[in-house]
PDB file of C-alpha atoms in Angstrom:
ATOM      1  CA  MET E 153      85.322 111.800 201.018  1.00 75.00           C
ATOM      2  CA  MET E 154      82.974 111.703 203.977  1.00 90.00           C
ATOM      3  CA  LEU E 155      79.250 110.990 204.076  1.00 96.00           C
ATOM      4  CA  GLU E 156      76.816 111.672 206.893  1.00 97.00           C
ATOM      5  CA  ILE E 157      73.785 109.458 207.367  1.00 98.00           C
ATOM      6  CA  SER E 158      70.848 110.078 209.651  1.00 98.00           C
ATOM      7  CA  ARG E 159      70.445 107.606 212.490  1.00 97.00           C
ATOM      8  CA  ARG E 160      66.861 107.037 211.327  1.00 97.00           C
ATOM      9  CA  ALA E 161      67.989 105.998 207.831  1.00 98.00           C
ATOM     10  CA  LEU E 162      70.723 103.725 209.167  1.00 97.00           C
ATOM     11  CA  ASP E 163      68.315 102.067 211.626  1.00 97.00           C
ATOM     12  CA  ALA E 164      65.801 101.528 208.807  1.00 98.00           C
ATOM     13  CA  ILE E 165      68.444  99.805 206.638  1.00 98.00           C
ATOM     14  CA  ARG E 166      69.595  97.518 209.462  1.00 97.00           C
ATOM     15  CA  SER E 167      66.001  96.696 210.390  1.00 97.00           C
ATOM     16  CA  HIS E 168      65.100  95.903 206.781  1.00 98.00           C
ATOM     17  CA  ALA E 169      68.082  93.549 206.427  1.00 97.00           C
ATOM     18  CA  ALA E 170      67.296  91.833 209.743  1.00 96.00           C
ATOM     19  CA  SER E 171      63.661  91.320 208.713  1.00 96.00           C
ATOM     20  CA  ASP E 172      64.678  88.930 205.906  1.00 95.00           C
ATOM     21  CA  PRO E 173      68.145  87.572 206.718  1.00 95.00           C
ATOM     22  CA  ALA E 174      68.097  84.815 204.067  1.00 96.00           C
ATOM     23  CA  ARG E 175      67.462  87.158 201.124  1.00 96.00           C
ATOM     24  CA  GLU E 176      69.129  90.263 199.761  1.00 97.00           C
ATOM     25  CA  VAL E 177      66.988  93.252 200.660  1.00 98.00           C
ATOM     26  CA  CYS E 178      67.313  96.531 198.796  1.00 98.00           C
ATOM     27  CA  GLY E 179      66.161 100.107 198.832  1.00 98.00           C
ATOM     28  CA  LEU E 180      66.603 103.722 197.838  1.00 98.00           C
ATOM     29  CA  LEU E 181      68.586 106.498 199.544  1.00 98.00           C
ATOM     30  CA  PHE E 182      67.527 110.145 199.596  1.00 98.00           C
ATOM     31  CA  GLY E 183      69.427 113.282 200.529  1.00 97.00           C
ATOM     32  CA  SER E 184      72.519 114.881 199.084  1.00 93.00           C
ATOM     33  CA  VAL E 185      76.074 113.992 198.129  1.00 84.00           C
ATOM     34  CA  GLN E 186      77.126 114.927 201.672  1.00 92.00           C
ATOM     35  CA  ARG E 187      74.209 113.520 203.717  1.00 97.00           C
ATOM     36  CA  ILE E 188      71.685 110.716 203.463  1.00 98.00           C
ATOM     37  CA  GLU E 189      68.456 111.789 205.119  1.00 98.00           C
ATOM     38  CA  ALA E 190      66.193 108.810 204.420  1.00 98.00           C
ATOM     39  CA  ALA E 191      66.114 105.206 203.247  1.00 98.00           C
ATOM     40  CA  GLU E 192      63.106 103.587 201.598  1.00 98.00           C
ATOM     41  CA  ALA E 193      62.729  99.798 201.433  1.00 98.00           C
ATOM     42  CA  VAL E 194      61.960  98.472 197.946  1.00 98.00           C
ATOM     43  CA  ILE E 195      60.885  95.010 196.837  1.00 97.00           C
ATOM     44  CA  ASN E 196      63.692  92.836 195.500  1.00 98.00           C
ATOM     45  CA  VAL E 197      62.344  91.501 192.186  1.00 98.00           C
ATOM     46  CA  ALA E 198      65.438  89.423 191.301  1.00 97.00           C
ATOM     47  CA  ASP E 199      64.878  85.898 190.038  1.00 96.00           C
ATOM     48  CA  ASN E 200      67.066  84.571 192.889  1.00 95.00           C
ATOM     49  CA  PRO E 201      66.778  87.053 195.797  1.00 96.00           C
ATOM     50  CA  ALA E 202      68.874  84.848 198.062  1.00 94.00           C
ATOM     51  CA  ARG E 203      71.904  85.580 195.864  1.00 91.00           C
ATOM     52  CA  ARG E 204      71.256  88.896 194.116  1.00 93.00           C
ATOM     53  CA  PHE E 205      69.059  91.976 194.118  1.00 95.00           C
ATOM     54  CA  GLU E 206      67.110  93.944 191.579  1.00 95.00           C
ATOM     55  CA  LEU E 207      65.209  97.049 192.621  1.00 96.00           C
ATOM     56  CA  ASP E 208      61.509  97.082 191.808  1.00 97.00           C
ATOM     57  CA  PRO E 209      61.499  99.295 188.684  1.00 97.00           C
ATOM     58  CA  ALA E 210      58.106 100.803 189.555  1.00 98.00           C
ATOM     59  CA  ALA E 211      59.444 102.083 192.889  1.00 97.00           C
ATOM     60  CA  LEU E 212      62.575 103.428 191.218  1.00 96.00           C
ATOM     61  CA  PHE E 213      60.571 105.270 188.563  1.00 97.00           C
ATOM     62  CA  ARG E 214      58.259 106.733 191.249  1.00 97.00           C
ATOM     63  CA  ALA E 215      61.295 108.094 193.109  1.00 97.00           C
ATOM     64  CA  ILE E 216      62.758 109.593 189.927  1.00 96.00           C
ATOM     65  CA  ARG E 217      59.431 111.222 189.005  1.00 97.00           C
ATOM     66  CA  ALA E 218      59.047 112.584 192.545  1.00 97.00           C
ATOM     67  CA  GLU E 219      62.563 114.038 192.434  1.00 97.00           C
ATOM     68  CA  ARG E 220      61.837 115.747 189.102  1.00 97.00           C
ATOM     69  CA  ALA E 221      58.687 117.221 190.628  1.00 98.00           C
ATOM     70  CA  GLY E 222      60.684 118.779 193.471  1.00 97.00           C
ATOM     71  CA  GLY E 223      60.786 115.840 195.868  1.00 96.00           C
ATOM     72  CA  PRO E 224      63.819 114.531 197.711  1.00 96.00           C
ATOM     73  CA  PRO E 225      66.875 113.788 195.555  1.00 97.00           C
ATOM     74  CA  LEU E 226      67.638 110.123 194.896  1.00 96.00           C
ATOM     75  CA  THR E 227      71.179 109.873 196.251  1.00 94.00           C
ATOM     76  CA  GLY E 228      71.789 106.161 195.871  1.00 94.00           C
ATOM     77  CA  TYR E 229      70.850 102.632 196.788  1.00 96.00           C
ATOM     78  CA  TYR E 230      71.363 100.017 199.468  1.00 97.00           C
ATOM     79  CA  HIS E 231      71.283  96.250 199.616  1.00 97.00           C
ATOM     80  CA  SER E 232      72.302  93.425 201.904  1.00 98.00           C
ATOM     81  CA  HIS E 233      74.699  90.532 201.556  1.00 97.00           C
ATOM     82  CA  PRO E 234      73.239  87.722 203.676  1.00 94.00           C
ATOM     83  CA  GLY E 235      76.069  85.564 204.926  1.00 86.00           C
ATOM     84  CA  GLY E 236      78.606  87.629 202.981  1.00 85.00           C
ATOM     85  CA  CYS E 237      80.659  90.696 203.714  1.00 93.00           C
ATOM     86  CA  ALA E 238      79.642  94.353 203.519  1.00 95.00           C
ATOM     87  CA  SER E 239      81.694  95.150 200.429  1.00 94.00           C
ATOM     88  CA  PRO E 240      80.821  95.151 196.727  1.00 94.00           C
ATOM     89  CA  SER E 241      80.691  91.712 195.137  1.00 91.00           C
ATOM     90  CA  GLN E 242      81.857  90.986 191.604  1.00 88.00           C
ATOM     91  CA  GLU E 243      78.192  90.972 190.563  1.00 88.00           C
ATOM     92  CA  ASP E 244      77.685  94.397 192.180  1.00 89.00           C
ATOM     93  CA  VAL E 245      80.616  95.786 190.191  1.00 87.00           C
ATOM     94  CA  ALA E 246      79.392  94.194 186.946  1.00 84.00           C
ATOM     95  CA  ASN E 247      75.842  95.548 187.312  1.00 85.00           C
ATOM     96  CA  ALA E 248      76.438  98.984 188.824  1.00 83.00           C
ATOM     97  CA  ARG E 249      75.642 102.097 186.813  1.00 77.00           C
ATOM     98  CA  GLU E 250      75.231 105.810 187.535  1.00 69.00           C
ATOM     99  CA  ASP E 251      78.599 107.206 188.538  1.00 69.00           C
ATOM    100  CA  GLY E 252      78.480 109.412 191.600  1.00 79.00           C
ATOM    101  CA  LYS E 253      75.652 107.543 193.340  1.00 88.00           C
ATOM    102  CA  VAL E 254      76.127 106.262 196.878  1.00 93.00           C
ATOM    103  CA  TRP E 255      75.855 102.525 197.500  1.00 94.00           C
ATOM    104  CA  LEU E 256      75.409 101.177 201.008  1.00 97.00           C
ATOM    105  CA  ILE E 257      75.962  97.489 201.629  1.00 97.00           C
ATOM    106  CA  THR E 258      74.959  95.790 204.853  1.00 97.00           C
ATOM    107  CA  SER E 259      75.880  92.413 206.274  1.00 96.00           C
ATOM    108  CA  ALA E 260      75.623  91.106 209.852  1.00 93.00           C
ATOM    109  CA  GLY E 261      74.630  94.563 211.142  1.00 90.00           C
ATOM    110  CA  GLN E 262      77.605  96.311 209.533  1.00 95.00           C
ATOM    111  CA  VAL E 263      76.858  98.989 206.928  1.00 97.00           C
ATOM    112  CA  THR E 264      79.543 100.289 204.577  1.00 97.00           C
ATOM    113  CA  ALA E 265      79.422 103.131 202.056  1.00 97.00           C
ATOM    114  CA  TRP E 266      80.761 103.203 198.508  1.00 95.00           C
ATOM    115  CA  ARG E 267      80.684 105.639 195.625  1.00 91.00           C
ATOM    116  CA  LEU E 268      80.759 104.513 192.019  1.00 84.00           C
ATOM    117  CA  ARG E 269      83.365 106.334 189.933  1.00 84.00           C
ATOM    118  CA  ALA E 270      84.383 105.329 186.407  1.00 82.00           C
ATOM    119  CA  GLY E 271      82.844 101.892 186.868  1.00 79.00           C
ATOM    120  CA  ALA E 272      84.687 101.099 190.121  1.00 85.00           C
ATOM    121  CA  PHE E 273      83.562 101.316 193.748  1.00 91.00           C
ATOM    122  CA  GLU E 274      85.526 103.598 196.060  1.00 93.00           C
ATOM    123  CA  PRO E 275      85.063 103.311 199.841  1.00 95.00           C
ATOM    124  CA  VAL E 276      83.480 106.293 201.580  1.00 95.00           C
ATOM    125  CA  VAL E 277      83.851 107.170 205.252  1.00 96.00           C
ATOM    126  CA  MET E 278      80.357 107.235 206.729  1.00 97.00           C
ATOM    127  CA  ILE E 279      79.398 109.092 209.890  1.00 96.00           C
ATOM    128  CA  GLU E 280      76.092 108.528 211.671  1.00 94.00           C
ATOM    129  CA  SER E 281      74.421 111.677 212.918  1.00 91.00           C
TER     130      SER E 281
END
């Protein structure tokens, strides 16, 4: 499977991660199954943001309500791995829900794409456009 991502969304994700390199940053992805149009930074409300992430539930609920009202579809999520690699960690696998959603993980400027299927992450080829 292939996934397109807008240059603007990819730049926003990299910029967000670079703005706080010691903590995991996170956010929401909007678009379709085939193309991510936008990324929105969200506050990481985890108890230890240097080692894990938790999306601000208020921001997540706002995005879901907006989608239901005809706004952009919530396609997935992104987060960073400071000092780690850009692949799902054991904690990511243990906490992931919502099969079919796209997950982008960034580390050291690299961004990788994954899709959750039956509780496991599958790599996705991502093309910037």
